[in-house]
PDB file of C-alpha atoms in Angstrom:
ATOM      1  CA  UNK A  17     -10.126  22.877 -15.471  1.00  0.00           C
ATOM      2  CA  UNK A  18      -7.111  21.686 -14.290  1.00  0.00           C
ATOM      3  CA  UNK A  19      -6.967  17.858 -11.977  1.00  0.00           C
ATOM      4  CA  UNK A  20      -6.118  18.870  -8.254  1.00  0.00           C
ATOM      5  CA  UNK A  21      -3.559  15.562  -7.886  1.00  0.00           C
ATOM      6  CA  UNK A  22      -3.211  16.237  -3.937  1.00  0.00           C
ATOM      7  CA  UNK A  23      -7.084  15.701  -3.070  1.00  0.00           C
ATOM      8  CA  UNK A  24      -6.421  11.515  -2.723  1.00  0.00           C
ATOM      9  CA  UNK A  25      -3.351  10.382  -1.270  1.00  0.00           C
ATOM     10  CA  UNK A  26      -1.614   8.195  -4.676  1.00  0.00           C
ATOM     11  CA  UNK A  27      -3.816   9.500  -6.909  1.00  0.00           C
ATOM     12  CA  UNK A  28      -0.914  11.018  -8.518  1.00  0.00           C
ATOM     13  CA  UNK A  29       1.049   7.421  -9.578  1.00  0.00           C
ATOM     14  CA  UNK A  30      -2.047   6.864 -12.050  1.00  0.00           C
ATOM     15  CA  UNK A  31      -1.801  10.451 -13.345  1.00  0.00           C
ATOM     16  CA  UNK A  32       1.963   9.799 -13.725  1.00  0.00           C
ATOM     17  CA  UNK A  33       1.749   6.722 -15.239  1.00  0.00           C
ATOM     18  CA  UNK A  34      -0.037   8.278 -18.318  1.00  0.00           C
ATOM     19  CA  UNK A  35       1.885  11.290 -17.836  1.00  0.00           C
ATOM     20  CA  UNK A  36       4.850   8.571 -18.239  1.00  0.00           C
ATOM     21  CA  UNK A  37       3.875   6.460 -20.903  1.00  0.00           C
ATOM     22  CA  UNK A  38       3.161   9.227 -23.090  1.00  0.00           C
ATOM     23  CA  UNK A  39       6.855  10.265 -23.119  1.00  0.00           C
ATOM     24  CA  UNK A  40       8.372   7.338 -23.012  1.00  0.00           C
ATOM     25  CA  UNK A  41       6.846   4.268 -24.397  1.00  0.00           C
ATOM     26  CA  UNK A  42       7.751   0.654 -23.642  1.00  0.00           C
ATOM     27  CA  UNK A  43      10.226   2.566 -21.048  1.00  0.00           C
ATOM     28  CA  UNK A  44      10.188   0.867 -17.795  1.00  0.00           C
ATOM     29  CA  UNK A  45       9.613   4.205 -14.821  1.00  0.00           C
ATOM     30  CA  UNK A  46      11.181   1.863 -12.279  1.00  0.00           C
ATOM     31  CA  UNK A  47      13.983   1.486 -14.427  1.00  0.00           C
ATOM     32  CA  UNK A  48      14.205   5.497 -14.879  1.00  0.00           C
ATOM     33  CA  UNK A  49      13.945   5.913 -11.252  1.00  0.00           C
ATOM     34  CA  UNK A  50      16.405   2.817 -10.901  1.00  0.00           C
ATOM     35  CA  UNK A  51      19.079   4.556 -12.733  1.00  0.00           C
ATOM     36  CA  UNK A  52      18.708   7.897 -11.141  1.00  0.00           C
ATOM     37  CA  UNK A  53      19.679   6.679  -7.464  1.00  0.00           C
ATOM     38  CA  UNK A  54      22.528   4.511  -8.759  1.00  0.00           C
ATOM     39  CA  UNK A  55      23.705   7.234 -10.532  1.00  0.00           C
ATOM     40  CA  UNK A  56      23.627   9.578  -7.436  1.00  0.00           C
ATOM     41  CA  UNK A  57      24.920   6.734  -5.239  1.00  0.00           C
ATOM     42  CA  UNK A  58      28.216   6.637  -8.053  1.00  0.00           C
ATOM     43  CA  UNK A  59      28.958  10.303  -6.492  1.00  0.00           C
ATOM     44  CA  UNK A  60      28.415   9.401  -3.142  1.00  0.00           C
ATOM     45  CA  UNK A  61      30.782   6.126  -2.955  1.00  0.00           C
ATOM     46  CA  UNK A  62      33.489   8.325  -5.138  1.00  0.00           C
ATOM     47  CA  UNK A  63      33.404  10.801  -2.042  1.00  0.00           C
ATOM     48  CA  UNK A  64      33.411   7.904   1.037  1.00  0.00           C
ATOM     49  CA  UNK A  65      29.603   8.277   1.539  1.00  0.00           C
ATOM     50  CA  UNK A  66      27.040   5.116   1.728  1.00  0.00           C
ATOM     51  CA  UNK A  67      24.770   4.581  -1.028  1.00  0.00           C
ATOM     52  CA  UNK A  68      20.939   5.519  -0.884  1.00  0.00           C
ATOM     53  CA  UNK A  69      18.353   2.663  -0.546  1.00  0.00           C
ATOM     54  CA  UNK A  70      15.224   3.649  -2.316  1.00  0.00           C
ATOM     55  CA  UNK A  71      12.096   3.967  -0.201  1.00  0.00           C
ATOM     56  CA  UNK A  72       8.238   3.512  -1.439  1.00  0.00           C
ATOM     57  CA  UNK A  73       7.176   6.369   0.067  1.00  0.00           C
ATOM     58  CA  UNK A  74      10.283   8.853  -0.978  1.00  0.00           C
ATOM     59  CA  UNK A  75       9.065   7.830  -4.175  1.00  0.00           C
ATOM     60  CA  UNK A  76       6.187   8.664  -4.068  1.00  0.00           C
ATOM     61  CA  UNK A  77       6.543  11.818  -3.006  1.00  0.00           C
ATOM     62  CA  UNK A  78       8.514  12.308  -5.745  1.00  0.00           C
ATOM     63  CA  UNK A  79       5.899  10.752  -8.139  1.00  0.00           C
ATOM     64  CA  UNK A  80       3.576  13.468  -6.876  1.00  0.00           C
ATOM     65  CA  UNK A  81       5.714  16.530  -7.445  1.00  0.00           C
ATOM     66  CA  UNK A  82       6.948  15.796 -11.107  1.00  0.00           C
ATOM     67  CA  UNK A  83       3.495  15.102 -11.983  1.00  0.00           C
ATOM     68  CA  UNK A  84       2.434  18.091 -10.572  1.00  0.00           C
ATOM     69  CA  UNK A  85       5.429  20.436 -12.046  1.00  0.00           C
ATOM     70  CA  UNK A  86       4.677  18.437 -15.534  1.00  0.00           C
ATOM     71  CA  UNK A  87       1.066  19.457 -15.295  1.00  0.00           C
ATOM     72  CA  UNK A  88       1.785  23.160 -14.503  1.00  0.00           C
ATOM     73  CA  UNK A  89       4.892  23.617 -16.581  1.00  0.00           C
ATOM     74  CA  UNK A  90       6.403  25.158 -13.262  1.00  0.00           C
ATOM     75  CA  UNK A  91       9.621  23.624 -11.901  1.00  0.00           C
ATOM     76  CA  UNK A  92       9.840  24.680  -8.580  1.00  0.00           C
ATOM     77  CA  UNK A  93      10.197  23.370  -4.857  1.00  0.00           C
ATOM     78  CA  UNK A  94       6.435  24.528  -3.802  1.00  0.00           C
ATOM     79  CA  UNK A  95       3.401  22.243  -5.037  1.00  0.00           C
ATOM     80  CA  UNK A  96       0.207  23.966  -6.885  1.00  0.00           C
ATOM     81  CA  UNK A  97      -1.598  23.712  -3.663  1.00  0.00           C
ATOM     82  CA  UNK A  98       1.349  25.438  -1.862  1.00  0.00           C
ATOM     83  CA  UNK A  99       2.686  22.607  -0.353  1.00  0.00           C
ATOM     84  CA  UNK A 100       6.710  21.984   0.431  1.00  0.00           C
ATOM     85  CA  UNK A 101       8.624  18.885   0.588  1.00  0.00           C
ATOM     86  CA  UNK A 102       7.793  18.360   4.362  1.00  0.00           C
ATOM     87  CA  UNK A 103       4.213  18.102   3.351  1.00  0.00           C
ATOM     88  CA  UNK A 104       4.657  15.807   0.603  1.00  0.00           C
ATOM     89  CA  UNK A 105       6.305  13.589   2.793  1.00  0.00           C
ATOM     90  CA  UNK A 106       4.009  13.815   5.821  1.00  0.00           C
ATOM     91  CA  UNK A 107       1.036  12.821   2.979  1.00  0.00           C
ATOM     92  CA  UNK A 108       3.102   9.971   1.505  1.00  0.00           C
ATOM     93  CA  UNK A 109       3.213   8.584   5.233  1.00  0.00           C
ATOM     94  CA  UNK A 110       7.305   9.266   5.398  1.00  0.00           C
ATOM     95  CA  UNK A 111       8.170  10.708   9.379  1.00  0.00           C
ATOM     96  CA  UNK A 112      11.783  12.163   8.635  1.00  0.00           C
ATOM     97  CA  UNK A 113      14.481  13.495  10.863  1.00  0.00           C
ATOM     98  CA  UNK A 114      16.252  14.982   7.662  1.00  0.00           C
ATOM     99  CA  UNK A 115      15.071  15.687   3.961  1.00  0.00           C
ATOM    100  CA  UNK A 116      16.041  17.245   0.908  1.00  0.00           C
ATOM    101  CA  UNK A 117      14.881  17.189  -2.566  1.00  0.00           C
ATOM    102  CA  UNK A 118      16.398  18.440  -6.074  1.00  0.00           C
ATOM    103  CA  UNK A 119      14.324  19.205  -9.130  1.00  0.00           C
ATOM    104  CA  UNK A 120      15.033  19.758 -12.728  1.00  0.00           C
ATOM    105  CA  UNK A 121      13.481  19.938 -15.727  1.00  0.00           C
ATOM    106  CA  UNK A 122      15.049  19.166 -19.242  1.00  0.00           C
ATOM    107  CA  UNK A 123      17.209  16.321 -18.828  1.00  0.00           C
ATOM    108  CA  UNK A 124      16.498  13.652 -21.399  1.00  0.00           C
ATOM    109  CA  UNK A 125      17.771  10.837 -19.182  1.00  0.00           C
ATOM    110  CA  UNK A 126      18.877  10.323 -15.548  1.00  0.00           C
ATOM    111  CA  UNK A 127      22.417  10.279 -16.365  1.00  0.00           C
ATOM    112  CA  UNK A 128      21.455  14.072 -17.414  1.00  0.00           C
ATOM    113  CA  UNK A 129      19.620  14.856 -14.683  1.00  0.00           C
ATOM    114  CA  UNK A 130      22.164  13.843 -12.272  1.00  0.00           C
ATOM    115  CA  UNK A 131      25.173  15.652 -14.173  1.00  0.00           C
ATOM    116  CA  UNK A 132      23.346  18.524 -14.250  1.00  0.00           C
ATOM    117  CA  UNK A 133      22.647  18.313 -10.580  1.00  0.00           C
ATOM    118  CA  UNK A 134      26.099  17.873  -9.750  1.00  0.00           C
ATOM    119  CA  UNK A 135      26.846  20.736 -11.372  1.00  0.00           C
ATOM    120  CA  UNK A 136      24.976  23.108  -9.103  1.00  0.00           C
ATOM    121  CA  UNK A 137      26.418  23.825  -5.385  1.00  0.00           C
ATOM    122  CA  UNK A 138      23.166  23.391  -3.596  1.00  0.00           C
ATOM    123  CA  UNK A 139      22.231  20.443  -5.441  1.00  0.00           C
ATOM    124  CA  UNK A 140      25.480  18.808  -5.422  1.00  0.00           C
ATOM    125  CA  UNK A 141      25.267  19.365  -1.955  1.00  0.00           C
ATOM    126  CA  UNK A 142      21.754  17.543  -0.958  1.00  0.00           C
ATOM    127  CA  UNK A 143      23.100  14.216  -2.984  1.00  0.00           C
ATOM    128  CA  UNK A 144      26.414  14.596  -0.776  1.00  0.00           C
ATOM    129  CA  UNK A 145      24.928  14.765   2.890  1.00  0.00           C
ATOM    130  CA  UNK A 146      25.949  12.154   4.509  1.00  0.00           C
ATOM    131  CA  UNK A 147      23.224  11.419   6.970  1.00  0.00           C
ATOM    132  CA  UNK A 148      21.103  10.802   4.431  1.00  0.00           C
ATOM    133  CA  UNK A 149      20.643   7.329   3.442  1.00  0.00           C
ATOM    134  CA  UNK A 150      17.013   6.706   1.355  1.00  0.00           C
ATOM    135  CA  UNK A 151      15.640   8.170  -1.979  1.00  0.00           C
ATOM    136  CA  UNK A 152      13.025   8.085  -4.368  1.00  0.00           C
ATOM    137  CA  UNK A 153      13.280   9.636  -7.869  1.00  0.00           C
ATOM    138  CA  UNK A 154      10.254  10.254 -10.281  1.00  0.00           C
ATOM    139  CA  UNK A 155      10.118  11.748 -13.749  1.00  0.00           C
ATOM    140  CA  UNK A 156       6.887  12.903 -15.783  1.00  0.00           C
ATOM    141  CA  UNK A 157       6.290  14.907 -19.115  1.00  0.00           C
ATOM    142  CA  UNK A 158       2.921  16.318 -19.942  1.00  0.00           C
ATOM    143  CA  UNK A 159       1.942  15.122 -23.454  1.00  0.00           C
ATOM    144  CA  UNK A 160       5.019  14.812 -25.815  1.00  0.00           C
ATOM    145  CA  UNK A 161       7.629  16.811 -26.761  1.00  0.00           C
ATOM    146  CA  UNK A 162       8.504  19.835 -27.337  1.00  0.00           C
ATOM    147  CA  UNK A 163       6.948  19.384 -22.901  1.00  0.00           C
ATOM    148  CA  UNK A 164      10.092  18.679 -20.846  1.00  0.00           C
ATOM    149  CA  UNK A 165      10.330  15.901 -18.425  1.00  0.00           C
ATOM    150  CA  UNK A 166      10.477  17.086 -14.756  1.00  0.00           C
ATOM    151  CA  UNK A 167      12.844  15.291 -12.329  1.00  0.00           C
ATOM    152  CA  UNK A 168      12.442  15.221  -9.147  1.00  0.00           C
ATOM    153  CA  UNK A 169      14.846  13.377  -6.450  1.00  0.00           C
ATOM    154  CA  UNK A 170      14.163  12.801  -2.766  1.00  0.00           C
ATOM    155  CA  UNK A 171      16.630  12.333   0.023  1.00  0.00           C
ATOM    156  CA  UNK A 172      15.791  11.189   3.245  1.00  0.00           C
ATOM    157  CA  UNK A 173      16.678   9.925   6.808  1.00  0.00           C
ATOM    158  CA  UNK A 174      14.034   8.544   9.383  1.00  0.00           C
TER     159      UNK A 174
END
């Protein structure tokens, strides 16, 4: 029977912590998430846009949709309970005037992730609004390899 992550606002950080170490032991999360936003904010300030500042609760967010993706194997935009972005961001306590979010799953690092983002229109195009100016970025993996990691990166503006 499979953990319903959505049921207790959080709850998913501890599931993505193991989820986390799991793939990547003695690597640092914050450092993962770390280099994912600077590496976004790289194409920003190359195209005359302010960097992102990362934000708890974008974070979280994101925290809570990789670990759900790694848990179902399903990379996609809607949660397992059928929820979208907005939601996730109403539970993690984030009132937004603007939000986007890209997802990915594959990447080894967040160098990867990013490039890979870049390299698709519509995702190129959420890391390049310019309005936007917080993120949070998450990764999990469900057991070990061959499991992918699943990326997720959220833009906002309050």
């Amino acid at each position: 029977m499979r953990t319903r992550f959505f049921a207790i606002p959080y709850r998913p950080l501890l599931a993505v912590a193991w989820l986390f170490w799991v793939a990547w032991p003695g690597a640092a999360l914050s450092d993962l998430q770390s280099r994912l936003i600077a590496q976004v904010n790289v194409h920003r300030l190359a195209q005359g846009l302010g960097p992102l500042a990362r934000h708890p609760a974008l974070t979280a967010a994101a925290l809570a949709h990789a670990a759900d993706m790694a848990e179902t194997h399903n990379l996609s935009h809607r949660g397992c309970d059928g929820s979208e972005l907005g939601d996730r961001l109403h539970r993690a306590g984030y009132g937004f005037r603007r939000a986007a979010e890209n997802v990915a799953a594959g990447p080894e690092t967040p160098e990867q992730a990013v490039d890979l983002w870049m390299a698709s229109e519509g995702h190129r195009r959420n890391m390049l609004i310019a309005d936007l100016t917080e993120a949070g970025a998450a990764v999990a993996r469900h057991g070990a390899m061959p499991n992918p990691p699943y990326w997720v990166l959220v833009l906002g503006r309050r």
